[in-house]
PDB file of C-alpha atoms in Angstrom:
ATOM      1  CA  UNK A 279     230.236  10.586 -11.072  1.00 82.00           C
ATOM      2  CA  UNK A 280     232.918  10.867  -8.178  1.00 82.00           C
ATOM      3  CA  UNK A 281     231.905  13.306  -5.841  1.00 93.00           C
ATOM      4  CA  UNK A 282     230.796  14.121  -2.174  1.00 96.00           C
ATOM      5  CA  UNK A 283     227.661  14.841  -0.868  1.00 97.00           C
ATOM      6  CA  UNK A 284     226.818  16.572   2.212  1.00 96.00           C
ATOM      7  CA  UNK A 285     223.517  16.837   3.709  1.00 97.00           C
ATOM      8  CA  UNK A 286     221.613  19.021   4.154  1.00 97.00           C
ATOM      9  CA  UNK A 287     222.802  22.731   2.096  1.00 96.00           C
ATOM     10  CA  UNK A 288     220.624  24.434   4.848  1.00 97.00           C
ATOM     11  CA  UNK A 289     219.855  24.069   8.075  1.00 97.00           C
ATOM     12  CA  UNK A 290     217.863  26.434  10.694  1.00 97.00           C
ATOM     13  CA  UNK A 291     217.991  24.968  13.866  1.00 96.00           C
ATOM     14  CA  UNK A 292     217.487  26.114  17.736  1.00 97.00           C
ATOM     15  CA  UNK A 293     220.227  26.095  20.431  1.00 97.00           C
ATOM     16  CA  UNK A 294     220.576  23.017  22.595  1.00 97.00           C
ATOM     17  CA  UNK A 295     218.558  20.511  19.612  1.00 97.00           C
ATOM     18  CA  UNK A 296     221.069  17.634  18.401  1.00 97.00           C
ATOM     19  CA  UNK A 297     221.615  17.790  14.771  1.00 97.00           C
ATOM     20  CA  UNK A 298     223.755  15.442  11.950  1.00 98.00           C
ATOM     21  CA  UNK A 299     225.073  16.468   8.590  1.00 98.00           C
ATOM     22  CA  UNK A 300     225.798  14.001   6.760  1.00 98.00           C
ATOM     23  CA  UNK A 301     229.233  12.844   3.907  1.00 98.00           C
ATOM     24  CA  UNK A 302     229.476  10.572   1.912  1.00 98.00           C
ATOM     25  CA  UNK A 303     232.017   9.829  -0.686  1.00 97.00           C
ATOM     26  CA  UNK A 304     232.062   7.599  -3.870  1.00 96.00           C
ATOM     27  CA  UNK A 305     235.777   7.380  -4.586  1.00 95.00           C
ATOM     28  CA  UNK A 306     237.012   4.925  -1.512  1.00 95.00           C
ATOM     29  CA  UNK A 307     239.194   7.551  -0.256  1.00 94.00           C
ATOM     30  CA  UNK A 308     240.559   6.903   2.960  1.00 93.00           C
ATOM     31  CA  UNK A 309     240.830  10.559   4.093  1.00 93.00           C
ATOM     32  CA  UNK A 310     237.816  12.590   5.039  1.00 96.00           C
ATOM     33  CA  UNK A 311     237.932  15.808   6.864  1.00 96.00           C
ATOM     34  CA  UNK A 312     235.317  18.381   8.320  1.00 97.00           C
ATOM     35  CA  UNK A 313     235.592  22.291   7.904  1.00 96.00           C
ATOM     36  CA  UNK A 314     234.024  25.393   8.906  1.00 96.00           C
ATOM     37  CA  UNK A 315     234.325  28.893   6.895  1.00 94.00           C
ATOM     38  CA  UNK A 316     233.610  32.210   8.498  1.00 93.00           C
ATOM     39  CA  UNK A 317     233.972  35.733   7.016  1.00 88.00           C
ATOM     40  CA  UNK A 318     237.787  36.720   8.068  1.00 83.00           C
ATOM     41  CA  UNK A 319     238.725  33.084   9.195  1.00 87.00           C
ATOM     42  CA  UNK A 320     239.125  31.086   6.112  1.00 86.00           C
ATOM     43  CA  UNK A 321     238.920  27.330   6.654  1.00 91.00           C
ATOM     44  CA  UNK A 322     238.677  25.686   9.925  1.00 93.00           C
ATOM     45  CA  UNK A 323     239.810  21.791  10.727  1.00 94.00           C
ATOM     46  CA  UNK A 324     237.302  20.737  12.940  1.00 97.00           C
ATOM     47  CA  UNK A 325     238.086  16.825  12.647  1.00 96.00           C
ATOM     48  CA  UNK A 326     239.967  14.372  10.276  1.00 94.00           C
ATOM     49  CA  UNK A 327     239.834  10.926   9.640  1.00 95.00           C
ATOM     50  CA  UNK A 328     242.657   8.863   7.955  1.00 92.00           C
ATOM     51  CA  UNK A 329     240.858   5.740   7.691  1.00 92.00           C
ATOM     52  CA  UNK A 330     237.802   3.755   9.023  1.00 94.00           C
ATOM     53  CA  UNK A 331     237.739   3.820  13.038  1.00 94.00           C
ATOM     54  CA  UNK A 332     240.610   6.368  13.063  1.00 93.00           C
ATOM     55  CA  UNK A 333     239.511  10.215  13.420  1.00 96.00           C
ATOM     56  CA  UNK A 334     241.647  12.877  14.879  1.00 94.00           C
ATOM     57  CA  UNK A 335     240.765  16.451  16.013  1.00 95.00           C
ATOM     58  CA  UNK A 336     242.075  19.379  13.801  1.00 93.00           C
ATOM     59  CA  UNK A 337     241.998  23.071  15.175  1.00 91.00           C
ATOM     60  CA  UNK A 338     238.542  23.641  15.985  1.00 96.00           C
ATOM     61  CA  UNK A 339     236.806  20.778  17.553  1.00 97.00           C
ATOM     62  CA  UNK A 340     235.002  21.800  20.624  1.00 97.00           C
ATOM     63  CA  UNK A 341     231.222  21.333  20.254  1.00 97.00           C
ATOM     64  CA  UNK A 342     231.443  18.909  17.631  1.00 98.00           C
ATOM     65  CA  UNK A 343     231.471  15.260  16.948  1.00 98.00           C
ATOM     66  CA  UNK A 344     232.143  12.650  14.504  1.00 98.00           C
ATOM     67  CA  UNK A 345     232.671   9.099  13.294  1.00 96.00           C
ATOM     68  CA  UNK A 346     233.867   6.871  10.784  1.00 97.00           C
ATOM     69  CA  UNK A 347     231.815   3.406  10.746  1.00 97.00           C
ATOM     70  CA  UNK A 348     232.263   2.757   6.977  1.00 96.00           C
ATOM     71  CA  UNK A 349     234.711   4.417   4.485  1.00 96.00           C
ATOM     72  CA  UNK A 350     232.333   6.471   2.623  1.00 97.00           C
ATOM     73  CA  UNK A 351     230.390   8.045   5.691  1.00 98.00           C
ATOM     74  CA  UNK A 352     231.643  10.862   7.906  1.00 98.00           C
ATOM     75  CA  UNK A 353     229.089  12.468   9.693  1.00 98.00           C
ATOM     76  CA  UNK A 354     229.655  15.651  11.765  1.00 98.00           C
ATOM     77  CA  UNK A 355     227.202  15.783  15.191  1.00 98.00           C
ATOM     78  CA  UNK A 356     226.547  18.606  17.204  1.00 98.00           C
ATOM     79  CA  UNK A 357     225.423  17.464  20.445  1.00 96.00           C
ATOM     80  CA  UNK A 358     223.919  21.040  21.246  1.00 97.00           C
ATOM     81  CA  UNK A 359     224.544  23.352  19.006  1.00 98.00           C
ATOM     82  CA  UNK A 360     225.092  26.926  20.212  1.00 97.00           C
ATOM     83  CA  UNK A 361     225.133  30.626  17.890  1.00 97.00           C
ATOM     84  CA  UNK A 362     228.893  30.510  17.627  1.00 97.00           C
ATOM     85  CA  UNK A 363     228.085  27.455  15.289  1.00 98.00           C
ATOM     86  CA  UNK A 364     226.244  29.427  13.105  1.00 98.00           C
ATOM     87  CA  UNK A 365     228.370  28.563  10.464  1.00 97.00           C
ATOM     88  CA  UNK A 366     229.116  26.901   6.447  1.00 97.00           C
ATOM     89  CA  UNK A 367     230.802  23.901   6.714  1.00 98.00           C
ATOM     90  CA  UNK A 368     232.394  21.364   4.186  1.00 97.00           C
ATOM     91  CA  UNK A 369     233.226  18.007   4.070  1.00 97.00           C
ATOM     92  CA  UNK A 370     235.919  16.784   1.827  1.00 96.00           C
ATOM     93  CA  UNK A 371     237.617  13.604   1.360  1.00 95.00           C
ATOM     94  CA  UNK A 372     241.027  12.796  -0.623  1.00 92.00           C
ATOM     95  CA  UNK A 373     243.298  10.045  -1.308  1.00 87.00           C
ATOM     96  CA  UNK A 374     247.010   9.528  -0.495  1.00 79.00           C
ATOM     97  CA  UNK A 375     248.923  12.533  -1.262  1.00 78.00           C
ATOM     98  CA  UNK A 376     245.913  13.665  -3.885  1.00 85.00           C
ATOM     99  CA  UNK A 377     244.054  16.928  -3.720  1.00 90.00           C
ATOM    100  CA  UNK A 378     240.786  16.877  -1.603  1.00 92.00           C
ATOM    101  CA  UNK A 379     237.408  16.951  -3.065  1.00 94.00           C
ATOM    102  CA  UNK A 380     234.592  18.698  -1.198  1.00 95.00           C
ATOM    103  CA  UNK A 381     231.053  18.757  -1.103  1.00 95.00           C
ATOM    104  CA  UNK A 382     228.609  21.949  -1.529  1.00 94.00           C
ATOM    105  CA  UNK A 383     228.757  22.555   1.739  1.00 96.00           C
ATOM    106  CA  UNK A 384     225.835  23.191   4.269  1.00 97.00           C
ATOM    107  CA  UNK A 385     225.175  26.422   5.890  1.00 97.00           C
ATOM    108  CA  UNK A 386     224.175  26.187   9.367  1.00 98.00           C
ATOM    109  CA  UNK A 387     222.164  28.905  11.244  1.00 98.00           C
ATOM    110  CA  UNK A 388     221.762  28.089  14.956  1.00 98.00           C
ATOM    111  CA  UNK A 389     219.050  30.688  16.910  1.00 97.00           C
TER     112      UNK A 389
ATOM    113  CA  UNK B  82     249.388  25.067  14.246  1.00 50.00           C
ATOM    114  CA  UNK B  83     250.538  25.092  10.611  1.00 54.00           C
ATOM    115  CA  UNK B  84     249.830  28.559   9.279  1.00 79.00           C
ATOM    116  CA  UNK B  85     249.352  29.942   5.417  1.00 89.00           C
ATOM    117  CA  UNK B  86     249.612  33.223   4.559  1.00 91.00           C
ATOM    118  CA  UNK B  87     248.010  34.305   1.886  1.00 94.00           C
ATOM    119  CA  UNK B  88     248.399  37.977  -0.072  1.00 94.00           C
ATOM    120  CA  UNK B  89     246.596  39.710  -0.912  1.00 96.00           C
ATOM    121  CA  UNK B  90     243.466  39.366   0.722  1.00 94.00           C
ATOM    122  CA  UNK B  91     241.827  41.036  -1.787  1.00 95.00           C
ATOM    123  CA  UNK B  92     242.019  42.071  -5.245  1.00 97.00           C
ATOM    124  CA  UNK B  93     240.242  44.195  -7.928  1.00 97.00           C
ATOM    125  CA  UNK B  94     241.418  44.220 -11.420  1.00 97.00           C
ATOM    126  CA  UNK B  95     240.088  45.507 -15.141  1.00 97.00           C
ATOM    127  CA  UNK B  96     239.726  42.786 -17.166  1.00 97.00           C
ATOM    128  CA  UNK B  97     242.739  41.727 -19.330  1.00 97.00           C
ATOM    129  CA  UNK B  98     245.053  42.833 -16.740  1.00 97.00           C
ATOM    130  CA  UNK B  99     247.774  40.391 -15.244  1.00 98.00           C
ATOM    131  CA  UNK B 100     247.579  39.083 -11.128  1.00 98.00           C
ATOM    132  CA  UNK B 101     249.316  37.413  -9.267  1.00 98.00           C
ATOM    133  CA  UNK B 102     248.649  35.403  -5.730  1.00 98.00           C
ATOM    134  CA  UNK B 103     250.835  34.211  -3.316  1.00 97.00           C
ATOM    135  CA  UNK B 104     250.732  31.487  -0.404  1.00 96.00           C
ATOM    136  CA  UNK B 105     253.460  31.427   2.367  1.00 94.00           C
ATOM    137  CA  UNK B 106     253.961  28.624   4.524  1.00 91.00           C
ATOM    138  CA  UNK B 107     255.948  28.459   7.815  1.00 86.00           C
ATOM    139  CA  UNK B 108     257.110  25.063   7.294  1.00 85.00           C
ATOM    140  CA  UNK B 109     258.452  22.702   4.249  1.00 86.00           C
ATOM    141  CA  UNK B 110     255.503  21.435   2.645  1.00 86.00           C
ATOM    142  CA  UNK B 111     254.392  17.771   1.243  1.00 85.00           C
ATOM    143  CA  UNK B 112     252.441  19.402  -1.292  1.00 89.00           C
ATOM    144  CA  UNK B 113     250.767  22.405  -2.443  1.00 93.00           C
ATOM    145  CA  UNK B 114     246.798  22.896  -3.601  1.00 95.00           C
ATOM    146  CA  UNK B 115     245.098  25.587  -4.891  1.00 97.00           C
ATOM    147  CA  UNK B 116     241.341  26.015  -5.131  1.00 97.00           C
ATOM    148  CA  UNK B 117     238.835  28.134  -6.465  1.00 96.00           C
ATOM    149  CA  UNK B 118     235.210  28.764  -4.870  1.00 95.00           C
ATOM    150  CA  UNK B 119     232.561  31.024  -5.712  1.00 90.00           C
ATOM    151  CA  UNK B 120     230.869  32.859  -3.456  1.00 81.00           C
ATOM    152  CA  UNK B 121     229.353  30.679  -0.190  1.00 79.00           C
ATOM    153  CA  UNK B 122     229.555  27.511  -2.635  1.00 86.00           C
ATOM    154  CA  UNK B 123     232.278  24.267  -2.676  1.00 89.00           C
ATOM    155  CA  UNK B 124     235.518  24.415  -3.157  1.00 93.00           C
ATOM    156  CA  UNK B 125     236.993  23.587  -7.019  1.00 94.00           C
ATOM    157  CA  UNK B 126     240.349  22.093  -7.090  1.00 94.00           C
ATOM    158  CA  UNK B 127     242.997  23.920  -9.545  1.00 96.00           C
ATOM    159  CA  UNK B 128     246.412  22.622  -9.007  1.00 95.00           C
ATOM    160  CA  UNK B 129     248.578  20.563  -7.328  1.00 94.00           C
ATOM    161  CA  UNK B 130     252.229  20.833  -7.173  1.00 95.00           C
ATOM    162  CA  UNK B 131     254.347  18.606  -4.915  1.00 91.00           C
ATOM    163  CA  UNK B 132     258.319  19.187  -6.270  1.00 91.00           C
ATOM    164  CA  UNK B 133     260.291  21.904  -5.620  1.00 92.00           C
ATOM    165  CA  UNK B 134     260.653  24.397  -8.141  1.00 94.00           C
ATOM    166  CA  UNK B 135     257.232  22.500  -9.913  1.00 96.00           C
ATOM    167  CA  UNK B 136     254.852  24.865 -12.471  1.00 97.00           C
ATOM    168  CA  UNK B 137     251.960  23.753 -13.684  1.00 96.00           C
ATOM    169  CA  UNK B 138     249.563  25.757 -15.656  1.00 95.00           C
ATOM    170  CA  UNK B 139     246.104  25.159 -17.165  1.00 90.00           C
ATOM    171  CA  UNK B 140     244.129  27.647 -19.693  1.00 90.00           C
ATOM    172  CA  UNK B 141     245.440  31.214 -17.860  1.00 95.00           C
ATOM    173  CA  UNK B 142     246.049  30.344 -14.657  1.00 97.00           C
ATOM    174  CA  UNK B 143     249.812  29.045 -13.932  1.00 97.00           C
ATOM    175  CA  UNK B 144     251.399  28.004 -10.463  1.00 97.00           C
ATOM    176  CA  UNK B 145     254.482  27.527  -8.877  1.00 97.00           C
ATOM    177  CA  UNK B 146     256.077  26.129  -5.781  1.00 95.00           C
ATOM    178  CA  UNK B 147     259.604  27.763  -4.778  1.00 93.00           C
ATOM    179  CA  UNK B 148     262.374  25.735  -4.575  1.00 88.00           C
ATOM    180  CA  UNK B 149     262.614  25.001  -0.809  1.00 90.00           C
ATOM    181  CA  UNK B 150     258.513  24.082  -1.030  1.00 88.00           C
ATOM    182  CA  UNK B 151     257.141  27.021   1.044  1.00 91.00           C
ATOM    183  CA  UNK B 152     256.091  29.727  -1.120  1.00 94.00           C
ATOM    184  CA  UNK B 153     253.623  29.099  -3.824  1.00 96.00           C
ATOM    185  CA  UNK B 154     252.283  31.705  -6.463  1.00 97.00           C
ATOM    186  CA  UNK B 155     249.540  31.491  -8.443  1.00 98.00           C
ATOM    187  CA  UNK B 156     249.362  34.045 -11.993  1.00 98.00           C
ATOM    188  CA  UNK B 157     246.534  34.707 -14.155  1.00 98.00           C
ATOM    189  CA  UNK B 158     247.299  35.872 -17.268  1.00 97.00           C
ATOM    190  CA  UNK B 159     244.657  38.547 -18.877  1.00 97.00           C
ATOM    191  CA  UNK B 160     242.176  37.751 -16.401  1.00 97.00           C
ATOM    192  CA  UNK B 161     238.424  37.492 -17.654  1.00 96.00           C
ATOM    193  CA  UNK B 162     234.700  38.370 -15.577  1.00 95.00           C
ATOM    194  CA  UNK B 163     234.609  34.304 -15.011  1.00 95.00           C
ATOM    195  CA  UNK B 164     238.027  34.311 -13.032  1.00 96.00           C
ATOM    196  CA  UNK B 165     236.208  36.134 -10.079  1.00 96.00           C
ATOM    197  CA  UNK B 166     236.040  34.070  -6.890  1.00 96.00           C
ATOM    198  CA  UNK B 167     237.952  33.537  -3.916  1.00 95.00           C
ATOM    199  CA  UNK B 168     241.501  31.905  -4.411  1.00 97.00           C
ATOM    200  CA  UNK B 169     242.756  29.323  -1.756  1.00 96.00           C
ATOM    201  CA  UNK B 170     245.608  27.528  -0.891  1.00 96.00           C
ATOM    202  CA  UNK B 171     245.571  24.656   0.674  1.00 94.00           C
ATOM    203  CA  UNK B 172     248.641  22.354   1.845  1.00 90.00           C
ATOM    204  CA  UNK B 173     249.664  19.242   3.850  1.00 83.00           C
ATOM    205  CA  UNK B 174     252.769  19.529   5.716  1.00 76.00           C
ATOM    206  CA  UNK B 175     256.202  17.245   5.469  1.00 71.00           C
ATOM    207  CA  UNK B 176     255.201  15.840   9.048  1.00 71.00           C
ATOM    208  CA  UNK B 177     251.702  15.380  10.113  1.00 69.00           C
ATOM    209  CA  UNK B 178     247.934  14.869   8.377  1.00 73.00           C
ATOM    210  CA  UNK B 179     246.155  17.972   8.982  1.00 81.00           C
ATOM    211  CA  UNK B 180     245.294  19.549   5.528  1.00 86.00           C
ATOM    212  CA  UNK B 181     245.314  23.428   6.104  1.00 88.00           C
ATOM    213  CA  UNK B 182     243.934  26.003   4.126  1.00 92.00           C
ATOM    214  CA  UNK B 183     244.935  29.694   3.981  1.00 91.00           C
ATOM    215  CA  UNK B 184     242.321  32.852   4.317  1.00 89.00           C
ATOM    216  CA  UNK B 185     241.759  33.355   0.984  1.00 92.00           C
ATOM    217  CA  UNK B 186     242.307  36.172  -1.938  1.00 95.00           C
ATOM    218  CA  UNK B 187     238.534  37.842  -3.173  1.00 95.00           C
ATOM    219  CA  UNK B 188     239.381  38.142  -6.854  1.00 97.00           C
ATOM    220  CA  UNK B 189     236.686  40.874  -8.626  1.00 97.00           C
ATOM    221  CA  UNK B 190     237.077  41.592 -12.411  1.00 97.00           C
ATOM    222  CA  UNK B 191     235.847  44.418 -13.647  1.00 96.00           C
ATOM    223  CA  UNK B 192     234.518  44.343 -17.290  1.00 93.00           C
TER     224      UNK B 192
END
């Protein structure tokens, strides 16, 4: 089944402790993207990748970090998370010109 | 940044009653996507629609992309309890990768 999977769909965490979610697609897309959805805000870009080895920051990307070793993986690192990450955030990943696909997201609370 | 504007933010409607949704972009668009998500879960792609003047429907849900490629509206005909959600749209500009995503419209059906 084509999808994308993000790890984990919770996560309680402190500020200042280093944390990964995880993506991973099945459909050898080349584009993968993070986002972050708060009440009133909608979707936030916080980084984009167009291929392996190429990721690019979209509107949000202070505090975070990613990379792209391998098509299917795009994990999203928080060096040390703070409250204003407190957060749900989605991964999705699309081909050329297609719709994107996302995963169920995770929902991040950071104390 | 590329900016959607979506209207209205929310909407409450009897069921069987007629809605529409629109998404206004700033700039000429590459394409046009809309989504569906229920509440604090993933994303569900709809529709895509790339060509000016393009309409696409499927069951009671149609959409349409204005000639010019920056206004896109999104009708539900009779609307039904399961349409609730929150409607996005999402696009990709002519120039540039960043996939952006408007605020959202909270659908609610009343029985």
């Amino acid at each position: 089944e084509a999808q994308v999977t993000q790890n984990p769909r919770y996560l309680i965490t402190v500020t200042g402790k280093k944390l990964t979610v995880t993506c991973s697609q099945n459909m050898n897309h080349e584009y993968m993207s993070w986002y972050r959805q708060d009440p009133g805000l909608g979707l936030r870009q916080i980084y984009y990748s167009m291929n392996v080895e190429v990721t690019d920051k979209g509107d949000v990307p202070e505090g975070y970090k990613v990379s792209r070793k391998e098509k299917r993986n795009f994990p999203l690192i928080l060096e040390s998370p703070s409250p204003n990450q407190t957060s749900l955030y989605f991964c999705a990943s699309g081909g050329v010109g297609g719709p994107l696909h996302f995963g169920n997201g995770t929902r991040l609370t950071v104390t | 940044s590329q900016e959607l504007e979506q209207s209205p933010q929310s909407l409450i409607v009897q069921e069987g009653k007629n809605l529409t949704i629109n998404c206004t972009s700033s700039k000429t668009l590459y394409g046009l996507y809309w989504y569906k998500q229920k509440y604090g879960e993933g994303l569900i792609f709809l529709m895509m629609l790339q060509k000016g003047g393009e309409e696409k429907s499927h069951e009671k849900i149609t959409a349409k992309l204005d000639e010019k490629k920056q206004q896109s509206s999104l009708h539900i005909t009779a609307s039904q309890p399961s349409h609730a959600g929150i409607y996005l749209c999402g696009a990709v500009p002519n120039t540039g990768n960043q996939f952006y995503f408007g605020t959202g419209t909270s659908l609610t059906v009343i029985p």
